[in-house]
GROMACS .gro file of C-alpha atoms in nm:
model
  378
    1UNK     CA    1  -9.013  -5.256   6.990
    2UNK     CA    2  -8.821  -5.361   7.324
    3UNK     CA    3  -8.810  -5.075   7.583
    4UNK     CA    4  -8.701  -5.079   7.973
    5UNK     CA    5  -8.897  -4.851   8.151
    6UNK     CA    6  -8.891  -4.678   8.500
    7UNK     CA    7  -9.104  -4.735   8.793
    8UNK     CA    8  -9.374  -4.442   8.899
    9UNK     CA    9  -9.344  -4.321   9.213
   10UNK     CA   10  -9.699  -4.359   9.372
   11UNK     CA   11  -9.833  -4.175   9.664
   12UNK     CA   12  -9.857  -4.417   9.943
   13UNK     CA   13  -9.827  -4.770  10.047
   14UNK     CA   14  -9.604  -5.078  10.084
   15UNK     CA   15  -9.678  -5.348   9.799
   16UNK     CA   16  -9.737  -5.710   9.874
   17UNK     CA   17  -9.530  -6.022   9.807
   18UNK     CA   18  -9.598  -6.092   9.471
   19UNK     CA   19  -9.646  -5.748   9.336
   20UNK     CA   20  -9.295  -5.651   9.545
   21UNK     CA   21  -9.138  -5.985   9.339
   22UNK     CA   22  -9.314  -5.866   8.986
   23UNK     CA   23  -9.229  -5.546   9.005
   24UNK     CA   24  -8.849  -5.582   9.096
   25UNK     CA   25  -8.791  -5.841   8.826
   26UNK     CA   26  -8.975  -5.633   8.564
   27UNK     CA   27  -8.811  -5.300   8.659
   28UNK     CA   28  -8.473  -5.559   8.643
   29UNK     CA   29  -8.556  -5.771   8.306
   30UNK     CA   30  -8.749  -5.509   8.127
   31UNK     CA   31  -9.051  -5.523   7.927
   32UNK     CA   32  -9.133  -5.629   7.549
   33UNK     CA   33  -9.420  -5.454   7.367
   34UNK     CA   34  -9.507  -5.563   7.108
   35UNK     CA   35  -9.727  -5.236   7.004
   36UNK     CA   36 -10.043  -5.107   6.950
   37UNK     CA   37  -9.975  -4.882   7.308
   38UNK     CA   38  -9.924  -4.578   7.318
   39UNK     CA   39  -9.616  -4.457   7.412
   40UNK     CA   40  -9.506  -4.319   7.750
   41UNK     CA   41  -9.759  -4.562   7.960
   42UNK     CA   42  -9.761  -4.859   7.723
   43UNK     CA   43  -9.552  -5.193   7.990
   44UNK     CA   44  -9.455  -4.924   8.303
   45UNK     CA   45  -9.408  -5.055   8.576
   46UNK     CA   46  -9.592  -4.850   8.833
   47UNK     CA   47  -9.433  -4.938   9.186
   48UNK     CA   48  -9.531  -4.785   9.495
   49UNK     CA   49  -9.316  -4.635   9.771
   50UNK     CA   50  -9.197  -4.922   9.890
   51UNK     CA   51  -8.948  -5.150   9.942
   52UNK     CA   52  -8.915  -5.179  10.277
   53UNK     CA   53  -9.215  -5.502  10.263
   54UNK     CA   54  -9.049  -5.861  10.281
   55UNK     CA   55  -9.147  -6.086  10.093
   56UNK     CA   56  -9.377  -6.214  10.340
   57UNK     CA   57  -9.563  -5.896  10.442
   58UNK     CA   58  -9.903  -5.808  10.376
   59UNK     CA   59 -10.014  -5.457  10.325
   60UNK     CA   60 -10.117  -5.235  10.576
   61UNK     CA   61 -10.227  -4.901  10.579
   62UNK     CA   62  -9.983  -4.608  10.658
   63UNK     CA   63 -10.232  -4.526  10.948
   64UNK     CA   64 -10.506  -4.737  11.164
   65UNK     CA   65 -10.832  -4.617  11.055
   66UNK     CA   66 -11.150  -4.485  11.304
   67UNK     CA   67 -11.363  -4.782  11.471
   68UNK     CA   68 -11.638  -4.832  11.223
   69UNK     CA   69 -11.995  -5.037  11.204
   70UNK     CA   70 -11.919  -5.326  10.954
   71UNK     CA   71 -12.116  -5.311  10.637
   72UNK     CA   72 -12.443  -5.538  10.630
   73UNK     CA   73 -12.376  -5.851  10.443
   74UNK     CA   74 -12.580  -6.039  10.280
   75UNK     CA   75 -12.534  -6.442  10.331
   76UNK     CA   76 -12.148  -6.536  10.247
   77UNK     CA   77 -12.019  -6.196  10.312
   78UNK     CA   78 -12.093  -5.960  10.029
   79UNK     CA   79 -12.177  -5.626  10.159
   80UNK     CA   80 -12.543  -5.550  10.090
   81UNK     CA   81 -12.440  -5.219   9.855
   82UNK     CA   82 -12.273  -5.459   9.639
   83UNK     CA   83 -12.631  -5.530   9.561
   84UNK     CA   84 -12.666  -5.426   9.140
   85UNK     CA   85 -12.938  -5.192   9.083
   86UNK     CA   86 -13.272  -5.298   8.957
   87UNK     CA   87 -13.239  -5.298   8.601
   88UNK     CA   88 -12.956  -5.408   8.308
   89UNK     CA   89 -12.941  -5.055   8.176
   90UNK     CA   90 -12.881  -4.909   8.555
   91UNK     CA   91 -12.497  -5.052   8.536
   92UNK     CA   92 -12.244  -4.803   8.325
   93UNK     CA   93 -12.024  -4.973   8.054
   94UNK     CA   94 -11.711  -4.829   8.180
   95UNK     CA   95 -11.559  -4.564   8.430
   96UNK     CA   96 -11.267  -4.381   8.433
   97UNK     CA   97 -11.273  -4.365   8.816
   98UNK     CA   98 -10.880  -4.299   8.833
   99UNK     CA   99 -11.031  -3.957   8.764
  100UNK     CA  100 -11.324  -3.925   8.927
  101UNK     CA  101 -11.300  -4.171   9.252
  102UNK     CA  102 -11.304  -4.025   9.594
  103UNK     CA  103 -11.243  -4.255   9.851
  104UNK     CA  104 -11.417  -4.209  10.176
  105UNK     CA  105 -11.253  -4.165  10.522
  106UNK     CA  106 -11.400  -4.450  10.635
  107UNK     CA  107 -11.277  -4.680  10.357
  108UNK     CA  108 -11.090  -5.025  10.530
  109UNK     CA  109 -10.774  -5.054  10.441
  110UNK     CA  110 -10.783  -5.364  10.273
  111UNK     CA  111 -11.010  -5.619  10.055
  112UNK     CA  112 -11.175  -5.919  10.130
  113UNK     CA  113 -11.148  -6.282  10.045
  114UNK     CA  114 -11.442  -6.472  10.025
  115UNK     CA  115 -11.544  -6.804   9.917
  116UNK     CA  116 -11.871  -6.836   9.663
  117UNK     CA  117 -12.077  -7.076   9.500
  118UNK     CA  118 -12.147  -7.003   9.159
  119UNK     CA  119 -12.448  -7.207   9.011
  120UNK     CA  120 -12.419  -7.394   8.653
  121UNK     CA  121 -12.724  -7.314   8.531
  122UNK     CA  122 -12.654  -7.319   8.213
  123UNK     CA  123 -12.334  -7.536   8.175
  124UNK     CA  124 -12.447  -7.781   8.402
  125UNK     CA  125 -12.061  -7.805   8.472
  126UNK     CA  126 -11.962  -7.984   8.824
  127UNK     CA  127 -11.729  -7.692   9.001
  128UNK     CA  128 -11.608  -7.669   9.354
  129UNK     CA  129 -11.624  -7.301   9.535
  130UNK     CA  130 -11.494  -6.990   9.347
  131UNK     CA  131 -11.286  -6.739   9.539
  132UNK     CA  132 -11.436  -6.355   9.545
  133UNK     CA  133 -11.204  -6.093   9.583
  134UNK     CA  134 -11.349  -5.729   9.669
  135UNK     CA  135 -11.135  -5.415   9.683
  136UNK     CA  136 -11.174  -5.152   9.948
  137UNK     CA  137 -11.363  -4.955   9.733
  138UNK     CA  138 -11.613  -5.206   9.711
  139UNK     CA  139 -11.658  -5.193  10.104
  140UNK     CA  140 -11.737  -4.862  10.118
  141UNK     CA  141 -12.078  -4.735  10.181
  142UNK     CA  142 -12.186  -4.644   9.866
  143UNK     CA  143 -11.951  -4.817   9.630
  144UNK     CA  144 -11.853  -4.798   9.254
  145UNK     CA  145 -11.923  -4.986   9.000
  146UNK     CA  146 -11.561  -5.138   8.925
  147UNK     CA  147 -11.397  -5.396   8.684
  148UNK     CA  148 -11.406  -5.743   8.699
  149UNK     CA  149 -11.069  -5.997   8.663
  150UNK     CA  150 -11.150  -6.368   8.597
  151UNK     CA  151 -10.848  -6.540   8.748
  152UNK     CA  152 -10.780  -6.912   8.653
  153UNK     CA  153 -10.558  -7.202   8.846
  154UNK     CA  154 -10.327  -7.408   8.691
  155UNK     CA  155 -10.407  -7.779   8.607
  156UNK     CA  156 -10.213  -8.058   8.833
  157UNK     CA  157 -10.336  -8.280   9.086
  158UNK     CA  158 -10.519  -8.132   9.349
  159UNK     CA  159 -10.544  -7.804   9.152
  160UNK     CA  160 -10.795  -7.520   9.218
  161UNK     CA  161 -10.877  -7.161   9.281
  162UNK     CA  162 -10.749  -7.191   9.597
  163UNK     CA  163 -10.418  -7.225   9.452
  164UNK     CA  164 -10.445  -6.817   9.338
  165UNK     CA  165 -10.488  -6.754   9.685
  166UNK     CA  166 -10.207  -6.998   9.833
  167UNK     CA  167  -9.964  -6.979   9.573
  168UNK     CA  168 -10.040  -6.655   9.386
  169UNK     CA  169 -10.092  -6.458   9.703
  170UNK     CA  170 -10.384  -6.270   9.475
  171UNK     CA  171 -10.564  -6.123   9.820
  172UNK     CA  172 -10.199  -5.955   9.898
  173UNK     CA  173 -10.147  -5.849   9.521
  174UNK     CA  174 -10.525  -5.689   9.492
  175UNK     CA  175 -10.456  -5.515   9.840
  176UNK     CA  176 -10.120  -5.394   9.750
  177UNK     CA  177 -10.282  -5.234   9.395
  178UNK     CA  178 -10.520  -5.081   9.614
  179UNK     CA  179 -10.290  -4.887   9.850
  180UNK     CA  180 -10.141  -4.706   9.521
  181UNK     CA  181 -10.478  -4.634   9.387
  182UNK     CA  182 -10.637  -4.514   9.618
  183UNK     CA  183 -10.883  -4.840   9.689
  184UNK     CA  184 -10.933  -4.925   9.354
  185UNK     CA  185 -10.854  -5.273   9.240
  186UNK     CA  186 -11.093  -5.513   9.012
  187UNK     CA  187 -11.349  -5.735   9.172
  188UNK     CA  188 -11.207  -6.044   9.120
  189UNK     CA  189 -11.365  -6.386   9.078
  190UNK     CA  190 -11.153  -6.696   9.063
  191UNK     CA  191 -11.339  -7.023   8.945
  192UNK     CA  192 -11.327  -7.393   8.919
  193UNK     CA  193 -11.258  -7.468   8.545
  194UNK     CA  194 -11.132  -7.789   8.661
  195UNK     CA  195 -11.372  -8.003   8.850
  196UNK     CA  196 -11.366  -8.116   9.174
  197UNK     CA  197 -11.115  -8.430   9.007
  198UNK     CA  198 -10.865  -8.111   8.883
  199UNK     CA  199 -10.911  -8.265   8.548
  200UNK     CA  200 -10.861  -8.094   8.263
  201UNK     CA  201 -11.195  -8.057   8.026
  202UNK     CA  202 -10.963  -7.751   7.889
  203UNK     CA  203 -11.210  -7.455   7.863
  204UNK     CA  204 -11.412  -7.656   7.589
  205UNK     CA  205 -11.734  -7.763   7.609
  206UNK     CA  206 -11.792  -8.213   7.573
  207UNK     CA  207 -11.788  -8.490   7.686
  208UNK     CA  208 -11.506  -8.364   7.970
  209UNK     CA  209 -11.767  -8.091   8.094
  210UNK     CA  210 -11.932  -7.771   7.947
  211UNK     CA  211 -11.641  -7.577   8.094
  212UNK     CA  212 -11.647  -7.296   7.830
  213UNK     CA  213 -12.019  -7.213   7.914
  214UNK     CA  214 -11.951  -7.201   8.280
  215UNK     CA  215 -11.695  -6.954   8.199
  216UNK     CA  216 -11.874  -6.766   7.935
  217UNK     CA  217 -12.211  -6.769   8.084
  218UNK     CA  218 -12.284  -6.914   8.430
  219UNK     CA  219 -11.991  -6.744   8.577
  220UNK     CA  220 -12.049  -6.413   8.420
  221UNK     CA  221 -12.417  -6.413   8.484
  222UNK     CA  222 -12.370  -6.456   8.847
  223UNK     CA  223 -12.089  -6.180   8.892
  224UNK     CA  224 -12.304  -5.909   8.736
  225UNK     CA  225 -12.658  -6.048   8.932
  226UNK     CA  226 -12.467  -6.027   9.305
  227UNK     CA  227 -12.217  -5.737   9.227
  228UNK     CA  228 -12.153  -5.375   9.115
  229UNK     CA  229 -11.962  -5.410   8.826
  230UNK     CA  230 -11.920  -5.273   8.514
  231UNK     CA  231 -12.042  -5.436   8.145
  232UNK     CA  232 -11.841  -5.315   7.881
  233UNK     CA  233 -11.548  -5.588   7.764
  234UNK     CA  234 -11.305  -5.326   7.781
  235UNK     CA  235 -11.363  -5.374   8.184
  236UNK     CA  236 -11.373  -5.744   8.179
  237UNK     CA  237 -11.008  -5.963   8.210
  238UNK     CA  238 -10.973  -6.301   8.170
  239UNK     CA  239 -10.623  -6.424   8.255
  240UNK     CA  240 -10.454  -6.741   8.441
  241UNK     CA  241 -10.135  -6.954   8.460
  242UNK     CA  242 -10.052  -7.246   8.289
  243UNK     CA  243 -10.364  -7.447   8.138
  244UNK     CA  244 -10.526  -7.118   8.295
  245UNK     CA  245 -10.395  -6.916   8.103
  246UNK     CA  246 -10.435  -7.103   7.764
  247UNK     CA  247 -10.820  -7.057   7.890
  248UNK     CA  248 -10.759  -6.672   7.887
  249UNK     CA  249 -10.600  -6.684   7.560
  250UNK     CA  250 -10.869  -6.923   7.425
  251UNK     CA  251 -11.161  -6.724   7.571
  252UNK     CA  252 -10.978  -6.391   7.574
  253UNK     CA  253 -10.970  -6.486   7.146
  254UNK     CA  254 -11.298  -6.653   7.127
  255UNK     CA  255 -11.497  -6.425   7.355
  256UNK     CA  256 -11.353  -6.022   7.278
  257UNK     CA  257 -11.766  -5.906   7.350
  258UNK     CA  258 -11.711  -6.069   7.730
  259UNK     CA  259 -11.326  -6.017   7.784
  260UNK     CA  260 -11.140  -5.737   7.615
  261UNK     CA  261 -10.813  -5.810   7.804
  262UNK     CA  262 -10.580  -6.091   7.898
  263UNK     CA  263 -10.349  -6.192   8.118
  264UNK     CA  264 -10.158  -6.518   7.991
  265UNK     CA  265  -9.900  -6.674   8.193
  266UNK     CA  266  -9.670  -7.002   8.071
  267UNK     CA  267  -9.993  -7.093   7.895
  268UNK     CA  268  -9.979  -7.376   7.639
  269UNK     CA  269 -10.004  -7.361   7.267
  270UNK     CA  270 -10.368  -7.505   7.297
  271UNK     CA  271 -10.602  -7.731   7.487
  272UNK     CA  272 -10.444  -8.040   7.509
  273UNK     CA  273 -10.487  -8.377   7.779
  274UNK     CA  274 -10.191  -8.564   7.557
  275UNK     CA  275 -10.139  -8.620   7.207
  276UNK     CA  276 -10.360  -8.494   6.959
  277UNK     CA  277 -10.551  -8.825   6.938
  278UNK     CA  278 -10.601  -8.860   7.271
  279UNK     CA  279 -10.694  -8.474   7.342
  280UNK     CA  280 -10.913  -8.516   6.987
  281UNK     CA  281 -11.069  -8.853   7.106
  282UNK     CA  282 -11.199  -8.774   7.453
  283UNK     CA  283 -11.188  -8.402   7.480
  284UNK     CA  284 -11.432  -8.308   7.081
  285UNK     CA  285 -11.587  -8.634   7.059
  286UNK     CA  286 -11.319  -8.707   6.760
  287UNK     CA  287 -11.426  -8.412   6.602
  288UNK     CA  288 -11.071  -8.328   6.429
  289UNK     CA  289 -11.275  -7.976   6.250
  290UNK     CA  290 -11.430  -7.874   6.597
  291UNK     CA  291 -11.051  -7.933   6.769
  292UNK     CA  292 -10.839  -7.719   6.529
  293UNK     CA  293 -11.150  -7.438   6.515
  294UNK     CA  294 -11.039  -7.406   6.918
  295UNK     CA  295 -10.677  -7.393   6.865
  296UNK     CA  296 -10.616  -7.007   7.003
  297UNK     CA  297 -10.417  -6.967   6.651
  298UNK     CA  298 -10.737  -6.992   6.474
  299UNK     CA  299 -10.935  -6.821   6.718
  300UNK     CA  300 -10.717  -6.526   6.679
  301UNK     CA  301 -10.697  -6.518   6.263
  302UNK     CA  302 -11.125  -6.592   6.267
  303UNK     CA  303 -11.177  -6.282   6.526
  304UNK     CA  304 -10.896  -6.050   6.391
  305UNK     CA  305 -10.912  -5.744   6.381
  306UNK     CA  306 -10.873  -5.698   6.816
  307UNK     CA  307 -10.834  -5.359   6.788
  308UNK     CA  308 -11.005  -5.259   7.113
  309UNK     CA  309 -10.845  -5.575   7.315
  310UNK     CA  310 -10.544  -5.531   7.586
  311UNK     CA  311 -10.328  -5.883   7.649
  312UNK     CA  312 -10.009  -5.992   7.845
  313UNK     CA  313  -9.837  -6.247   7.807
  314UNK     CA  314  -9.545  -6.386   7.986
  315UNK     CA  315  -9.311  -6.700   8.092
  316UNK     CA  316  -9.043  -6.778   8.301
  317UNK     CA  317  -8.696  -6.750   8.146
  318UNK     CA  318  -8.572  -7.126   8.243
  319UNK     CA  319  -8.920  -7.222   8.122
  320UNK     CA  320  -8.830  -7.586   7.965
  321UNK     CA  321  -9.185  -7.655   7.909
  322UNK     CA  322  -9.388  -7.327   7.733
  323UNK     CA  323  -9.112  -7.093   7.743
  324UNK     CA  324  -9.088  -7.147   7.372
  325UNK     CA  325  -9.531  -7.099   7.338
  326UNK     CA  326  -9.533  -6.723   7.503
  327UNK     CA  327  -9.341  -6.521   7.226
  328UNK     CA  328  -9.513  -6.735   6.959
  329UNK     CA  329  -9.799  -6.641   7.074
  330UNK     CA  330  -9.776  -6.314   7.198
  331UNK     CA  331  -9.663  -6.238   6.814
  332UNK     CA  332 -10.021  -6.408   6.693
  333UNK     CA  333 -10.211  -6.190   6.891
  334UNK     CA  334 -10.004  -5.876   6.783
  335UNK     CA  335 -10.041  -5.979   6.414
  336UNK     CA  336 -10.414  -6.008   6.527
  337UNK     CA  337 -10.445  -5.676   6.640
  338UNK     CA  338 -10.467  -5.707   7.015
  339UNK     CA  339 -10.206  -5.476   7.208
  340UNK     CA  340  -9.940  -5.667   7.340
  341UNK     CA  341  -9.695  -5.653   7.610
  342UNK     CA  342  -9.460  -5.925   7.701
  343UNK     CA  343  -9.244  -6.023   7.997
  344UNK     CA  344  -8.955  -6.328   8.026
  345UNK     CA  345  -8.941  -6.367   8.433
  346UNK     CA  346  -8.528  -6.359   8.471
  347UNK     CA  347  -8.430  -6.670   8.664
  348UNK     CA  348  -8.782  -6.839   8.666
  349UNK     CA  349  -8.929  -7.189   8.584
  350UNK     CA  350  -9.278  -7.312   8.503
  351UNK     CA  351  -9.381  -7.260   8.903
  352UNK     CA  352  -9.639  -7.051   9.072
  353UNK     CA  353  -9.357  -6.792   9.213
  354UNK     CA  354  -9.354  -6.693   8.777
  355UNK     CA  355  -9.716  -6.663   8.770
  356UNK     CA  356  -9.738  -6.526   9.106
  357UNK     CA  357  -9.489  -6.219   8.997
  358UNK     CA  358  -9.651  -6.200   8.629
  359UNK     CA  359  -9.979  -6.210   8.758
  360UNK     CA  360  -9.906  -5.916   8.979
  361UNK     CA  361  -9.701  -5.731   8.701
  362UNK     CA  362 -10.009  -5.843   8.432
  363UNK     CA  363 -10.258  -5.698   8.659
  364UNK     CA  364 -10.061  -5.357   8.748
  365UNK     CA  365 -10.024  -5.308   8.370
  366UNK     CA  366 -10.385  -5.327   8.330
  367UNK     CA  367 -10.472  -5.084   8.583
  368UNK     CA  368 -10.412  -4.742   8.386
  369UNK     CA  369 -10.635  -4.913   8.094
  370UNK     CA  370 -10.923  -5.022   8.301
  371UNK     CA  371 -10.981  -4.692   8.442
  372UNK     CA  372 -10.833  -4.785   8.780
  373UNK     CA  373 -10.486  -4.669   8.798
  374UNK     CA  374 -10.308  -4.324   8.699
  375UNK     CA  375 -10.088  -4.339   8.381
  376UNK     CA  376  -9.745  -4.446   8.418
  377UNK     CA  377  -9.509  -4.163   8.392
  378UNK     CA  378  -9.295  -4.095   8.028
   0.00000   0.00000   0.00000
C-alpha cells in the first residue's frame, strides 16, 4: 500500500537541518509502506512548528533556561546519573515514556556530543573513537532509562563516525527530535566498523577483523555497563548509510534478540569488497557456504518470521548505484515479516545530504514505536 500522509503539528520547537530537509521531502515525495503498521501512525511524518530554521540552524530552545550547576561527570563527559544501577535485572525492558515522561524545569535545552572509547574485549577488533550522543533527558538529574540507536558511517576513504556528525548533522537531528518530544531522543552510539584504514571487513567476522562481534558484543556490552538504557530489542536500532546500512540490514536480520529495528539507507545488496571472488577470497577465508549464509537475503528467510521487528529503508531517487537494492530489499524483509516503510529521496544521489534527510526521517518514524514520540495523527 502507497499512502502520502500529513505532517503533525507538534507543540514546540524549530527542527534542525537534516530533520527540516527529511521532513520537507517526505511530506513532498510521500511515503511507501509496505505493511504490517497499523494504520493512522504507520510512515507520518511528524514535523514540528517550524519552518522558519535554515538549513544551517541548530535548535534552540523557545526560551533561555535558569543558570544551573552542571551535572558531575564522570571522565569523558558522561553525567554521573547515567551511571546503570547495580544489577542486570535493575534496567526495565522497555518504557513507554511518551506517556509517562516529565521533563524537569531544569532540563538543558539540548544534547551532547561526546567522543568514547569503546574496548574490544571480545572482538579484539582495531576501532578508532565512537561518537556518544545523549538527549536532554539524559542530562537531567535523575534521568530515564531511554533507547539506544547504533548509527553506522559509510565506507570510502577516510570514512568514520565522525562522518554522522559532519555530514549527517546527527547532534542537530537528535536535538531537533528532542524539542518535539519533550527531551526525549535515543542515546545514540556511533562506532568504528571500519578500522582506523576505513576498510571495509563488512560487518563479518575474518580475516578483515571481527567486526560483527564488536558490533554485537563489545559495543553493546559497553553501552549498557556506562549508560541508562533500556534492554529489550524492541528499544535497540541498528541503522546506517551505505555499507552502513547493509550492516543494519545484516545485523538488524541476523541479530532481531539485540536490534528489533532498522534504519537502512542506499545500503548494498550484501557485504561485498569487489567481485564475489575477491569479497569470498579475503573477506570468509574462501568459504563460499559461510559467504552466501551472510547474504541479508538468507538472513532474512533463516530468521523469518520478524514479527516484532520495525525497519526503514530508503534511497535516493537518482541513485545510479543501490537505487535499484532498496525496494528489493525492503520487499524481502516485508515477505519476512518485519514492518516496513520505505522512502525514494526526490532529486537525490548516493551522497550524505540522502542519508542525512533519511536518517532524520528513519529516526522520526521510529520515535512513536520506541516509546519516545506521540503517535502521528490519522
Amino acid at each position: 500500500m502507497t499512502r502520502t500522509t500529513r505532517p503533525r503539528a507538534a507543540s514546540a520547537g524549530l527542527l534542525a537541518a537534516g530533520l527540516v530537509l527529511g521532513l520537507a521531502l517526505g511530506s513532498a515525495g510521500g511515503w511507501a509502506l509496505a505493511g504490517g503498521v497499523g494504520a493512522g501512525r504507520a510512515g507520518g511524518v511528524r514535523a514540528g512548528a517550524v519552518v522558519s530554521a535554515s538549513a544551517s540552524s541548530t535548535p534552540r530552545a523557545s526560551a533561555t533556561p535558569a543558570p544551573r550547576t552542571p551535572a558531575p561527570t564522570v571522565p569523558g563527559g558522561i553525567p554521573m546519573a547515567e551511571a546503570p544501577s547495580a544489577g542486570a535485572d535493575s534496567a526495565p525492558s522497555s518504557l513507554d515514556l511518551a506517556a509517562t515522561w516529565t521533563a524537569p524545569d531544569t532540563m538543558p535545552a539540548q544534547g551532547r556530543l561526546l567522543r568514547v572509547t569503546i574496548p574490544a574485549t571480545r572482538s579484539h577488533f582495531t576501532a578508532r573513537q565512537a561518537l556518544l550522543y545523549l538527549p536532554p533527558a539524559a542530562l537531567t538529574a535523575d534521568p530515564p532509562a531511554l533507547p539506544v540507536d547504533v548509527l553506522l558511517s559509510g565506507q570510502s576513504r577516510g570514512a568514520g563516525p565522525d562522518d554522522v556528525q559532519n555530514a549527517g548533522h546527527v547532534e542537530q537531528t537528535l536535538d531537533a527530535l528532542a524539542t518535539v518530544d519533550r527531551g526525549l531522543a535515543p542515546i545514540v552510539v556511533v562506532p568504528d566498523q571500519l578500522g582506523p584504514q576505513s576498510a571495509n571487513p563488512m560487518c563479518v567476522d575474518g580475516r578483515l577483523g571481527n567486526s560483527r562481534t564488536y558490533l554485537t558484543e563489545d559495543v553493546p556490552s559497553w553501552i549498557t555497563r556506562h549508560l541508562k538504557v533500556q534492554t529489550a530489542a524492541s528499544a535497540w536500532t541498528i541503522g546506517g548509510f551505505s555499507q552502513g546500512g547493509t550492516c543494519a540490514i545484516q545485523l538488524g536480520a541476523g541479530d532481531p534478540s539485540r536490534f528489533g529495528n532498522l534504519i537502512d539507507v542506499s545500503g548494498e545488496e550484501g557485504p561485498s569488497i569487489g567481485s564475489t571472488t575477491q569479497t569470498i577470497t579475503q573477506g570468509f577465508a574462501g568459504d563460499r557456504a559461510a559467504w552466501a549464509a551472510a547474504q541479508p537475503a538468507a538472513l532474512l528467510r533463516a530468521g523469518a518470521p520478524f514479527r516484532a521487528t520495525n525497519a526503514f529503508f530508503a534511497v535516493g531517487a537518482l541513485d545510479h548505484t543501490y537505487g535499484a537494492v532498496m525496494p528489493v530489499m525492503a520487499e524481502r524483509a516485508r515477505t519476512a515479516g518485519m514492518h516496513v516503510a520505505t522512502w525514494v529521496v526526490p532529486g537525490a544521489r548516493h551522497s550524505w545530504i540522502t542519508a542525512r534527510a533519511a536518517l532524520a526521517a528513519g529516526l522520526d518514524w521510529l520515535q512513536p514505536r520506541i516509546g519516545l514520540g506521540a503517535p502521528e495523527a490519522p
